[in-house]
Coordinates of C-alpha atoms and ligand atoms in Angstrom, one line a residue:
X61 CA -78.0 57.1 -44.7
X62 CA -79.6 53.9 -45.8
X63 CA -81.5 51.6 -43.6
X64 CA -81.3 48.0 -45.2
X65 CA -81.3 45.0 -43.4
X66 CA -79.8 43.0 -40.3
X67 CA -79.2 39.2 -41.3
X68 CA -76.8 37.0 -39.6
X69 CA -75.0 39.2 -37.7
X70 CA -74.5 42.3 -39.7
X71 CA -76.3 44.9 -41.9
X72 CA -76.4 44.4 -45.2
X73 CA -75.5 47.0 -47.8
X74 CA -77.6 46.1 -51.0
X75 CA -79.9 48.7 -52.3
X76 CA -83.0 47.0 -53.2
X77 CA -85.9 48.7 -55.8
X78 CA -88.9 50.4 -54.1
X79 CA -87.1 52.2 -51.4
X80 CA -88.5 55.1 -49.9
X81 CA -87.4 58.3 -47.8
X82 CA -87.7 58.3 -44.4
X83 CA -88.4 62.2 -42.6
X84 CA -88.0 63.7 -39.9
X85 CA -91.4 64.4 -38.4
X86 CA -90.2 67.9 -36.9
X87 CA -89.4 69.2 -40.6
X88 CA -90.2 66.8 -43.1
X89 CA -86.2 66.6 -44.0
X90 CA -84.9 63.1 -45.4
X91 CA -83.3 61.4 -42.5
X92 CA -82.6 58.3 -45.1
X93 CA -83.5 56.1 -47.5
X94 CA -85.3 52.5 -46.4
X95 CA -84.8 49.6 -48.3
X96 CA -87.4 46.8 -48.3
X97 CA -86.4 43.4 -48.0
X98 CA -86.4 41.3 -51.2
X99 CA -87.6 38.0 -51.8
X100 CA -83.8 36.5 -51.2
X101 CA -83.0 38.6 -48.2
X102 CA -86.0 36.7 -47.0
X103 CA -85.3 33.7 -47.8
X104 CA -81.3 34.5 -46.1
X105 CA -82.8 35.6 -42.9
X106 CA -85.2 32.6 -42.6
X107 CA -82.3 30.7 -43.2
X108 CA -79.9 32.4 -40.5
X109 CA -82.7 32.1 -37.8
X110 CA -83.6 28.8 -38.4
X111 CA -79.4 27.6 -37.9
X112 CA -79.3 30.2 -35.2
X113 CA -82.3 28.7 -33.2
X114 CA -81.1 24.9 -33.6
X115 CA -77.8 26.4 -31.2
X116 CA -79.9 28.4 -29.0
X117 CA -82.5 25.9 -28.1
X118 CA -79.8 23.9 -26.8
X119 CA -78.3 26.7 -24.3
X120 CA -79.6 26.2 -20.7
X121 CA -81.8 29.2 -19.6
X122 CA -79.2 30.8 -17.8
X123 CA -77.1 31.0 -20.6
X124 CA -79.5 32.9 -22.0
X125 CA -80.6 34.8 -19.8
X126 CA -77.0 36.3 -19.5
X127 CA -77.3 37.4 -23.3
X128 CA -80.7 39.1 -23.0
X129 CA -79.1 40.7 -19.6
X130 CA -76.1 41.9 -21.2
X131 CA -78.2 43.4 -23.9
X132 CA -80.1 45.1 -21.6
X133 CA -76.5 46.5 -20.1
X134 CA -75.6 47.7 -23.4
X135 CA -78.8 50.0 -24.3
X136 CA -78.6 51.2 -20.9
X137 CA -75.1 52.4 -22.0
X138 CA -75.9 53.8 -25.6
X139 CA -79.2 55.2 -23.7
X140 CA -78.5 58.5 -25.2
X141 CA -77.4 57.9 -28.7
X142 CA -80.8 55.3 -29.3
X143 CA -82.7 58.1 -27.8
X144 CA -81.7 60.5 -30.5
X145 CA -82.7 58.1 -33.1
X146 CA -86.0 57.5 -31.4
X147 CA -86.8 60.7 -31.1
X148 CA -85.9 61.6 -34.8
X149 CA -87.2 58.5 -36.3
X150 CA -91.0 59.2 -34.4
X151 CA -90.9 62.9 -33.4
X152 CA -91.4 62.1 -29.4
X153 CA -90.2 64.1 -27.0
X154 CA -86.1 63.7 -26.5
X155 CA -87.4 63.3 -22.6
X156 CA -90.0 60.5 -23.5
X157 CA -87.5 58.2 -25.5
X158 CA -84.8 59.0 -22.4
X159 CA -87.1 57.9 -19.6
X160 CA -89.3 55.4 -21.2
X161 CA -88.4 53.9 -24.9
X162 CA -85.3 53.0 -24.9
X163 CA -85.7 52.4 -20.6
X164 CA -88.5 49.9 -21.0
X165 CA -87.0 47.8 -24.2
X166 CA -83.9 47.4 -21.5
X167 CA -86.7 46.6 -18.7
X168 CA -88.1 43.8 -20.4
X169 CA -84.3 42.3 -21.4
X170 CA -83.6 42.4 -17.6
X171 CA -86.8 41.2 -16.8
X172 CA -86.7 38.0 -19.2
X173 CA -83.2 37.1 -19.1
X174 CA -83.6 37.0 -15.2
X175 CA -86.4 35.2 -15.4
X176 CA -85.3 32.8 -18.5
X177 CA -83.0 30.1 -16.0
X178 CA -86.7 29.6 -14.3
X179 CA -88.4 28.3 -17.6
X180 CA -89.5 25.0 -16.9
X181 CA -92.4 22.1 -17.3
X182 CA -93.8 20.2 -14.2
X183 CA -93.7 16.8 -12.8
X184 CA -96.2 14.7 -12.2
X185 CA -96.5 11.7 -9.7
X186 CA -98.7 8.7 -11.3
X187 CA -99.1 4.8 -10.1
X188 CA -95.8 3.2 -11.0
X189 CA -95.4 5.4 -13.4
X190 CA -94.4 9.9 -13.0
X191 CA -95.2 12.5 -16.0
X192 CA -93.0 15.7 -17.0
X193 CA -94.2 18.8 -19.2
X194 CA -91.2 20.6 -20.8
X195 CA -91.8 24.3 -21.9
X196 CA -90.3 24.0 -25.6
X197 CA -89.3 27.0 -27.9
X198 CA -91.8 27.3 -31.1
X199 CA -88.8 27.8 -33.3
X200 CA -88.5 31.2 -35.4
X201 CA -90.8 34.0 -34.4
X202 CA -91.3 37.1 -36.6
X203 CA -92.3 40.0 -34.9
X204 CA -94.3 43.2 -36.6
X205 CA -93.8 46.7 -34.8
X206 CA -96.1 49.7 -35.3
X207 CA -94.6 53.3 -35.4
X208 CA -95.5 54.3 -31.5
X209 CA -93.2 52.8 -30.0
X210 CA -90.3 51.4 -32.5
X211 CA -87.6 49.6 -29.7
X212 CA -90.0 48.9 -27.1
X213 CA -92.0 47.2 -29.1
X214 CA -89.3 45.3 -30.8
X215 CA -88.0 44.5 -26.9
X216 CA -91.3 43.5 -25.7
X217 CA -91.1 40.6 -28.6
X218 CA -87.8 39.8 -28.6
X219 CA -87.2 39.3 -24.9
X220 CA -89.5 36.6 -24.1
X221 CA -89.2 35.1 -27.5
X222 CA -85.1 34.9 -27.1
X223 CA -85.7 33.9 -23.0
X224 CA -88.5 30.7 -24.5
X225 CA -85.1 29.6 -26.7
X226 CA -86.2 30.9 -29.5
X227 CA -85.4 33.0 -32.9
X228 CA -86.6 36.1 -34.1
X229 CA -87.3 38.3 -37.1
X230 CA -88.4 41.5 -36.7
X231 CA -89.9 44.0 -39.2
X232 CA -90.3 47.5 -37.9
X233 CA -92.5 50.1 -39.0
X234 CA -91.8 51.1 -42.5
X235 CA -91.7 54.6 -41.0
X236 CA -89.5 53.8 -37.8
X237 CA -86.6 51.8 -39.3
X238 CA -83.9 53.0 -37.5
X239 CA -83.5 51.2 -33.8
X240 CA -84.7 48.0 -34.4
X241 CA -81.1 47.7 -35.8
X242 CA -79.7 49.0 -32.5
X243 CA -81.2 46.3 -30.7
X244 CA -79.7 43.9 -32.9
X245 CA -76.8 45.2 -32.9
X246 CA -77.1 45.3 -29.1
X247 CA -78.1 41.4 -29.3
X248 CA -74.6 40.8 -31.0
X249 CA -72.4 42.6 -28.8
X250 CA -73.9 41.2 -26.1
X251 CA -72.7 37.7 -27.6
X252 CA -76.2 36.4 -29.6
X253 CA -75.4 34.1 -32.2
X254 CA -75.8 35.3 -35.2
X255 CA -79.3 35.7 -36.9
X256 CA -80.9 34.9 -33.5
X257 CA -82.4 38.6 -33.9
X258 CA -82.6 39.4 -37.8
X259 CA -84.2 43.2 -38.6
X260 CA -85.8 43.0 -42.1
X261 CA -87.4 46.4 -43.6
X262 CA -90.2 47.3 -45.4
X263 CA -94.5 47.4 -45.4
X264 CA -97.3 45.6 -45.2
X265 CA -96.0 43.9 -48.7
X266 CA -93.1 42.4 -46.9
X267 CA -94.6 41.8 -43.5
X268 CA -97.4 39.6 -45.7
X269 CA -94.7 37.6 -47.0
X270 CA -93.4 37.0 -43.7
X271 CA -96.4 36.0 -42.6
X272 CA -97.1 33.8 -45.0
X273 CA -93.2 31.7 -45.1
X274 CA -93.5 28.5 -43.9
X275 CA -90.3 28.7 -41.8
X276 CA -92.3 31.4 -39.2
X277 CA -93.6 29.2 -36.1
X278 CA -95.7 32.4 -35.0
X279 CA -96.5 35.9 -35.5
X280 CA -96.7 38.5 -33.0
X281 CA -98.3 41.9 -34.3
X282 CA -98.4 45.3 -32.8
X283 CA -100.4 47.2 -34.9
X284 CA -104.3 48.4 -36.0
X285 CA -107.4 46.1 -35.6
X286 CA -107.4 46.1 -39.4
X287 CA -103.9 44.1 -39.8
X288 CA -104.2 42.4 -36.9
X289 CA -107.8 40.7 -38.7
X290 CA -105.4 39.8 -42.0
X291 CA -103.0 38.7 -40.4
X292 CA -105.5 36.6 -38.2
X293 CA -107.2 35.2 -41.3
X294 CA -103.9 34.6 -43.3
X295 CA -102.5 32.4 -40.6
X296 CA -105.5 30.7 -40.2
X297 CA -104.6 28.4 -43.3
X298 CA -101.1 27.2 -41.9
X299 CA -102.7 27.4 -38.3
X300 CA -100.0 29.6 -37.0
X301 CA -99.6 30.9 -33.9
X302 CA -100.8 34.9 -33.2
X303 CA -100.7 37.4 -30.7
X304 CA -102.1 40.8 -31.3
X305 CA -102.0 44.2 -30.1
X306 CA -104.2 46.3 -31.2
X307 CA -105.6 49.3 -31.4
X308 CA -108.4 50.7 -28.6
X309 CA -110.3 53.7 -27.8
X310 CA -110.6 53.1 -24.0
X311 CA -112.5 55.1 -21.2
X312 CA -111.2 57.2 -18.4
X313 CA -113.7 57.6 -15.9
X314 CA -113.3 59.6 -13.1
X315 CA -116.6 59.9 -10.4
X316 CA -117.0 63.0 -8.4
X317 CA -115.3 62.2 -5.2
X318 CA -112.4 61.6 -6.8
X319 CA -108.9 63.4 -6.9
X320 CA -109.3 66.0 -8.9
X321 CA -105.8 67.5 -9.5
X322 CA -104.6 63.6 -10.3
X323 CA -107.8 62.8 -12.6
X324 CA -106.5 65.4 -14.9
X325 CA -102.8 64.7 -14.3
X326 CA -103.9 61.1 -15.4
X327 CA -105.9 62.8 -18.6
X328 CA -103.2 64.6 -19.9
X329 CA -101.3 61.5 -19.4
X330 CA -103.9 59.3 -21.0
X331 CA -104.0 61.6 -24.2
X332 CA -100.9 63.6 -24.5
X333 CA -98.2 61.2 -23.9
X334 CA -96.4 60.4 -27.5
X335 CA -98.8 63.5 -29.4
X336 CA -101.5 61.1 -28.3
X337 CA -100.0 58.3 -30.1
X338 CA -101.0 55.4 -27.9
X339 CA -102.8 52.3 -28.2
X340 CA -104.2 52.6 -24.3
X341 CA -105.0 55.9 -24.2
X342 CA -108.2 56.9 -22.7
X343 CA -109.4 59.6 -24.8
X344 CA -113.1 59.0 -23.9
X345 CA -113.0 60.5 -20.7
X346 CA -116.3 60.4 -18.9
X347 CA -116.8 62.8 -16.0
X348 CA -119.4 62.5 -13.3
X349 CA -121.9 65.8 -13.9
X350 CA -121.2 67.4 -10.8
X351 CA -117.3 67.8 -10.9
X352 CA -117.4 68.5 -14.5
X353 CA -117.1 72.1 -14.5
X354 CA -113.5 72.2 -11.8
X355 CA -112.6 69.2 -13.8
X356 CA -112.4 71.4 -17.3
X357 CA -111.0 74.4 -15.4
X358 CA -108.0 72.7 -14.7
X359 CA -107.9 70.4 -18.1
X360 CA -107.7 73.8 -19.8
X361 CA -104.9 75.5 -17.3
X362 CA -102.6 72.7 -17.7
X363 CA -103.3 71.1 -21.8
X364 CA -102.9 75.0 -22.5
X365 CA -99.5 74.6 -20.7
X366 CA -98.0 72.0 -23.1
X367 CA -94.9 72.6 -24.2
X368 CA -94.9 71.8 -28.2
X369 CA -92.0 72.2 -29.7
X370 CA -88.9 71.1 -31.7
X371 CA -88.6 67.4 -30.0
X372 CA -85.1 67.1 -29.4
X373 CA -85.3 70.1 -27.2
X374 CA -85.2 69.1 -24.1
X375 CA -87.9 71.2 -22.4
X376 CA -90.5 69.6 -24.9
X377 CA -93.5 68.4 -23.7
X378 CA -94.9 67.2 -26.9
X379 CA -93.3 66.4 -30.5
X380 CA -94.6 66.3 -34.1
X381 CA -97.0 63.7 -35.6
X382 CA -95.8 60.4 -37.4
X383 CA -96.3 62.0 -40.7
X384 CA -98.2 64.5 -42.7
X385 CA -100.6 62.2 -44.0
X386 CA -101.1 61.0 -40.2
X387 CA -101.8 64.8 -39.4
X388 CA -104.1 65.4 -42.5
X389 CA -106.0 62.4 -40.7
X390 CA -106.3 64.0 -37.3
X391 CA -107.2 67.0 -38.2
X392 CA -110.0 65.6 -40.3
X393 CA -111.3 63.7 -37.2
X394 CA -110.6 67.5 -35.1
X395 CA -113.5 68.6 -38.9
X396 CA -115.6 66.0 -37.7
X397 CA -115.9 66.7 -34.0
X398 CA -116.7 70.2 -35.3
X399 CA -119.1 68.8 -37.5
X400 CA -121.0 67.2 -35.2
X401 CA -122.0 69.4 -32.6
X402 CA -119.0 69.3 -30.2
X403 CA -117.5 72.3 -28.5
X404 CA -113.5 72.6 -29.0
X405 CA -112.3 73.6 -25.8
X406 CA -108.8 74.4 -26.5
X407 CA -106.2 73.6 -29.5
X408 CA -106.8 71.3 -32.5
X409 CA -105.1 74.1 -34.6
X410 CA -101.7 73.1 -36.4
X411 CA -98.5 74.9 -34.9
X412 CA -96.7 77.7 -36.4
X413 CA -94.2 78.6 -33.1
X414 CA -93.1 76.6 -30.4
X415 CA -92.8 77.2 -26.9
X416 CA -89.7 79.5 -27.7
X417 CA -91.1 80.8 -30.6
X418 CA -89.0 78.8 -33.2
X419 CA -91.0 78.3 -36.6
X420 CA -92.6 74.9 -36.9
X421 CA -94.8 75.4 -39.5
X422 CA -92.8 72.6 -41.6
X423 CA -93.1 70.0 -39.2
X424 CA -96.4 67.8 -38.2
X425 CA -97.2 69.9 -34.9
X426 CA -101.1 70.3 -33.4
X427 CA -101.6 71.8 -30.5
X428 CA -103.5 69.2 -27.9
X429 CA -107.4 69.2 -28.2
X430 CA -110.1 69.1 -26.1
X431 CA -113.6 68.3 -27.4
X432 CA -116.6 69.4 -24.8
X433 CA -120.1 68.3 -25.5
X434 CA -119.4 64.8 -27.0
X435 CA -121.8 62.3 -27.6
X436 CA -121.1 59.0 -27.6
X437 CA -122.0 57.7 -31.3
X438 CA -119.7 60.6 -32.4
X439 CA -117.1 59.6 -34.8
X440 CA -114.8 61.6 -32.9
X441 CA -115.9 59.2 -29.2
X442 CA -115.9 56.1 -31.5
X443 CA -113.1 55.9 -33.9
X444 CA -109.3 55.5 -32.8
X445 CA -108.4 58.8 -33.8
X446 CA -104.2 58.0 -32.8
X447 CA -103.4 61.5 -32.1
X448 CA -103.9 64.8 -29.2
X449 CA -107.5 64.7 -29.2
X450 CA -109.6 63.9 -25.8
X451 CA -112.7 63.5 -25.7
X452 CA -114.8 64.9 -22.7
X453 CA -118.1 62.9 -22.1
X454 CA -120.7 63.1 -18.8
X455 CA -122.6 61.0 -16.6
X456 CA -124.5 60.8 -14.2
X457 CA -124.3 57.4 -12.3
X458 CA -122.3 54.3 -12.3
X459 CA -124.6 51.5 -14.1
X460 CA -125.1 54.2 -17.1
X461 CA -121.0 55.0 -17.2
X462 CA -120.3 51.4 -17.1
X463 CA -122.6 50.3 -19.9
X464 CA -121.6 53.4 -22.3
X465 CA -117.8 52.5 -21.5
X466 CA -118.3 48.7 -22.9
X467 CA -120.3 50.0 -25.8
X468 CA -117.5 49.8 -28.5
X469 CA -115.8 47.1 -30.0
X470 CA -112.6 47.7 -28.8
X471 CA -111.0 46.7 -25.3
X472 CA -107.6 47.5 -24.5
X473 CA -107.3 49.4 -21.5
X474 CA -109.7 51.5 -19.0
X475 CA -109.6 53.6 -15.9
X476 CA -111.3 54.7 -13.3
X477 CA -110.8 57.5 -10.8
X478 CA -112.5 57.3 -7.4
X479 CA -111.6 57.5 -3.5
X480 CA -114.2 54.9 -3.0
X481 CA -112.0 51.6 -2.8
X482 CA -115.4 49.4 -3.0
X483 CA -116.3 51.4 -5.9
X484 CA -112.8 51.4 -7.3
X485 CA -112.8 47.8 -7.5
X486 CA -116.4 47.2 -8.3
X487 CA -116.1 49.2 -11.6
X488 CA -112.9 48.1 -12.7
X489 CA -114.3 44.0 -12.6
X490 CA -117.4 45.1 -15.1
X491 CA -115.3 47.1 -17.5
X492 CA -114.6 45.0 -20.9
X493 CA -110.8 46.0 -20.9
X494 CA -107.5 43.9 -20.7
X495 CA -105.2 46.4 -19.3
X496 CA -107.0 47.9 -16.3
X497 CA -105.8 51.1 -13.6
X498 CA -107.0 52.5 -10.1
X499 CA -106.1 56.7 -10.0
X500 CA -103.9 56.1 -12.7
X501 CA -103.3 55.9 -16.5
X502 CA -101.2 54.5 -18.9
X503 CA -98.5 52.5 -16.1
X504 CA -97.0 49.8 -18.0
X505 CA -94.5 48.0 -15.6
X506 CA -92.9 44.9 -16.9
X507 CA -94.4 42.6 -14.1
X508 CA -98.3 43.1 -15.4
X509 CA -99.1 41.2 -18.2
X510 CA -100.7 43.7 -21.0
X511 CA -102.8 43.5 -23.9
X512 CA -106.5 43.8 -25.1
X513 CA -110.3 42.5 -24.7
X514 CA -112.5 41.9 -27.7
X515 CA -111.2 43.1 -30.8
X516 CA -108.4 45.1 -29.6
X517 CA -106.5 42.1 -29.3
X518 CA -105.2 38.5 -28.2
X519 CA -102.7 37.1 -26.1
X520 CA -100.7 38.8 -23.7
X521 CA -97.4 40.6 -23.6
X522 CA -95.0 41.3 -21.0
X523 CA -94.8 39.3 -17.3
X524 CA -94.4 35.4 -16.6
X525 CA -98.0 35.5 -18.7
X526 CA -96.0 36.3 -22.0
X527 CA -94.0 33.1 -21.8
X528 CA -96.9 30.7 -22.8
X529 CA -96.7 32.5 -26.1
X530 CA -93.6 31.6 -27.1
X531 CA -93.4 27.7 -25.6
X532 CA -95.2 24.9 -26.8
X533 CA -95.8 21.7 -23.7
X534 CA -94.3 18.8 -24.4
X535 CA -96.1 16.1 -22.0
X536 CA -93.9 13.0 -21.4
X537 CA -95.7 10.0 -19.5
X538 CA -92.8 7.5 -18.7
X539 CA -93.5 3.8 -17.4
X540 CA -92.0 2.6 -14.2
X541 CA -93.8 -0.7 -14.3
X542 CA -95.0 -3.6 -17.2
X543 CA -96.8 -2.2 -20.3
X544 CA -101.2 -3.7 -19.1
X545 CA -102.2 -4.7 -22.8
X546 CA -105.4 -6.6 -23.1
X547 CA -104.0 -8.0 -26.4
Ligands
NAD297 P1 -100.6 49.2 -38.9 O1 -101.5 48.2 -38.6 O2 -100.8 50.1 -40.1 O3 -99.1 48.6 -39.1 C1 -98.5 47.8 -38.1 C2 -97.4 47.0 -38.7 O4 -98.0 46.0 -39.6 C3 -96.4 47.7 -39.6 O5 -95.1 47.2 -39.4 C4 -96.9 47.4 -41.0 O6 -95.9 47.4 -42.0 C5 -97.4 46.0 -40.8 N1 -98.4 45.5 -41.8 C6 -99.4 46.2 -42.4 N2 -100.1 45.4 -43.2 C7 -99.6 44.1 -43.0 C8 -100.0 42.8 -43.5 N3 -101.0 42.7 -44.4 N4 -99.2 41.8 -43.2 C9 -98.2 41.9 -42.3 N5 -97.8 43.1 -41.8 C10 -98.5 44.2 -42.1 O7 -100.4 50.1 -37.6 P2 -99.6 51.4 -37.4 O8 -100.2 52.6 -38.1 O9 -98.1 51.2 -37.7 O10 -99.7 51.6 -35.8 C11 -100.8 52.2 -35.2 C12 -101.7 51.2 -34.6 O11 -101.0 50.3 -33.8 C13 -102.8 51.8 -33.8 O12 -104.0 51.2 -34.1 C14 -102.4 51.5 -32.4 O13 -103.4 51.4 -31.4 C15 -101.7 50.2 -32.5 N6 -100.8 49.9 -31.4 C16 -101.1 48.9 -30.5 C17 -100.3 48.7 -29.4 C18 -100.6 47.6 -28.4 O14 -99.7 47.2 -27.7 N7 -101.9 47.2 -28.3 C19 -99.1 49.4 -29.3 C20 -98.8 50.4 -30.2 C21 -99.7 50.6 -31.3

């Protein structure tokens, strides 16, 4: 299998220098070989998008919006097949690319192409005069996915940017090629003109390039605070357009008269989900003192009760890590916890069996940790660590939990568990976070905008908020009356 590119329409089939294997997280087997984009393929899908957005502009929105609906039809419909992919391409849970991966990329398709026929400026009544704002495409738009999340990311770009009237190219992962071409396929069968959604593969090496071409309008990255600050500074110098969403390392913060039994469902939610492979997580949970010891009880009971396993079982609860090199790194960060004074609870320890007692041992499996005793200005409580490790921290009272919680740099997400609706609120409104819950974690429905505080972040994705990132206003005064010169 070799995954090249998508350009106008269709995949190409040239083998380019400096491709690389792509495995199978489960057993570090090939699944293929990835080709990087060279400077001409480039330079051909530039070219595509840029002749496919001068058509597309000129659709109404509900011409439009059928094609992004349609799409959305058609991944519903190959649901299982993308799954598979999904789940071999990342090593997530079969169950977790059925119900949410491939689910939410067709979610946002639906939810943009419904709402693309309601894209519009506004009109202004002046003296003897009236003023209009249209809400005009930026042009082509090259979107940048991280491994997490390889289609829903690529959906949660492409749908507002198609429903705004414009193009798109998208590089994946270089470690998740595989269905970002399914959407574009999807795109074409669904009766996109062609190179409105161009795939091109590789790394950061192409991505830069991307970045840097002069036929991109704006860059949309989902990806660590590291490239989100190049990619920040490199399009500083043609003043392009950015969104970015970063990385975090958010609180979970759950006071003692809260819910017990649905704080820790949310925890295991807010670390486990995707072998902890999730910007929003809230792996610093914080825990008021006096719940903290039924609080661990049942953290233990139920993260011991994990299911890890071969991921395209369906009974698995949690997959394999990205890659070995990815796995080398958490464990490190498992070293440093150690190191440091905290108390592992449970797990940390790399998988031999699964939950039916198959041999793993070649795959990237951990079994989900739990760190007791943290400290705050641990590495462990302050670094992203991207994989099954939670973090338990205590406190004592509301001003001291909210201060420690806003004491990092980042500021994606938070939470807060309470039954104390004042409080609930009260909290939420002084935590430094974009992408807020009440007595719940990690709920990302289309209609809430999403995206970070500080330096996890800027701009928004998802909701009507997403569409002022991909439309540039137009203000049009016209004159109903003589032009008042005093010359
Ligand atoms: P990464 O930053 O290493 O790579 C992200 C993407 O950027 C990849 O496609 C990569 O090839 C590309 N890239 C790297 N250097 C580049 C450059 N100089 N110019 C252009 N492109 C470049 O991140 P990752 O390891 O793939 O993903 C994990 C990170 O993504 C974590 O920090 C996680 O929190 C974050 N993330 C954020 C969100 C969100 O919505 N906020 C969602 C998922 C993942």
């Amino acid at each position: 299998m070799a995954y090249t590119q998508f350009i106008d329409g269709s995949i190409t089939s040239g083998h380019n220098s400096g491709s690389w294997v792509n495995l199978n997280p489960a057993n570090n087997e090939p699944l293929g070989e990835v080709h990087p984009a060279s400077g001409e393929e480039i330079e051909a899908a530039v070219r595509s998008s840029e002749k496919a957005f001068q058509s597309w502009r000129t659709k109404t929105g509900a011409e439009r919006g059928r094609v992004l609906t349609r799409t959305a039809q058609i991944l519903r419909s190959r649901l299982g097949e993308i799954a598979i992919l999904e789940t071999q391409d990342v090593g997530k849970p079969l169950a977790e690319s059925l119900a949410v991966d491939v689910s939410s990329a067709a979610d946002a398709l639906e939810y943009f192409g419904g709402m693309a026929a309601g894209i519009h400026g506004e009109f202004f009544d002046l003296k003897n005069a009236f003023g209009y704002t249209r809400a005009e495409p930026l042009g082509v738009c090259l979107g940048i996915g991280a491994w997490n999340y390889p289609i829903q990311i690529a959906a949660w770009k492409a749908a507002p940017a198609l429903a705004c009237g414009n193009a798109m190219i998208f590089k994946p992962s270089e470690l998740t090629p595989a269905t970002a071409l399914e959407l574009a396929r999807a795109f074409m069968d669904a009766g996109a003109p062609p190179g409105l959604f161009n795939v091109l593969q590789g790394d950061g090496v192409v991505g830069s390039k991307l970045c840097e071409h002069a036929g991109i309008a704006k860059i949309s990255l989902t990806g660590s605070v590291p490239t989100g600050k190049k990619i920040f500074a490199g399009a500083a110098s043609q003043l392009k357009r950015v969104t970015l969403e970063l990385g975090g390392k958010s609180p979970l913060i759950v006071f003692e008269d809260a819910d017990i039994h649905n704080a820790v469902s949310a925890a295991l939610l807010a670390n486990f989900y995707t072998q902890g492979e999730v910007c929003s997580n809230g792996t610093r949970v914080f825990v008021q003192h006096k719940i903290m010891d039924a609080f661990l009880k049942e953290l233990k009971v139920r993260t011991e009760r994990i299911k890890v396993g071969d991921p395209t079982d369906p009974d698995t609860q949690m997959g394999a890590l990205i890659s070995k090199a990815h796995l080398e790194k958490v464990l490190r960060f498992i070293e440093s916890g150690k190191a440091a004074g905290a108390k592992l609870l449970t797990g940390g320890l790399r998988s031999e069996k699964d939950f039916k007692g198959r041999d793993i041992r070649a795959g990237n499996f951990l079994t989900p940790a739990i760190f007791t005793d943290c400290e705050d200005a641990m590495e462990i409580c302050s670094d992203e660590i991207f994989g099954p490790v939670l973090s338990i921290l205590s406190f004592d009272t509301e001003e001291e939990v909210i201060r420690r919680a806003n004491n990092t740099d980042f500021g994606l997400a938070a939470g807060v568990f309470t039954n104390d609706i004042r409080r609930g609120h009260r909290v939420i409104h002084q935590l430094q976070a974009g992408t807020c819950w009440i007595n719940n974690y990690n709920i990302t429905p289309i209609e809430l905008p999403f995206g970070g505080y500080k330096q996890s972040g800027l701009g928004r994705e998802n909701s009507l908020a997403a569409i002022q990132y991909y439309t540039q206003l137009k203000s049009v005064y016209v004159e109903l009356g003589d032009v008042d010169s005093p010359y």
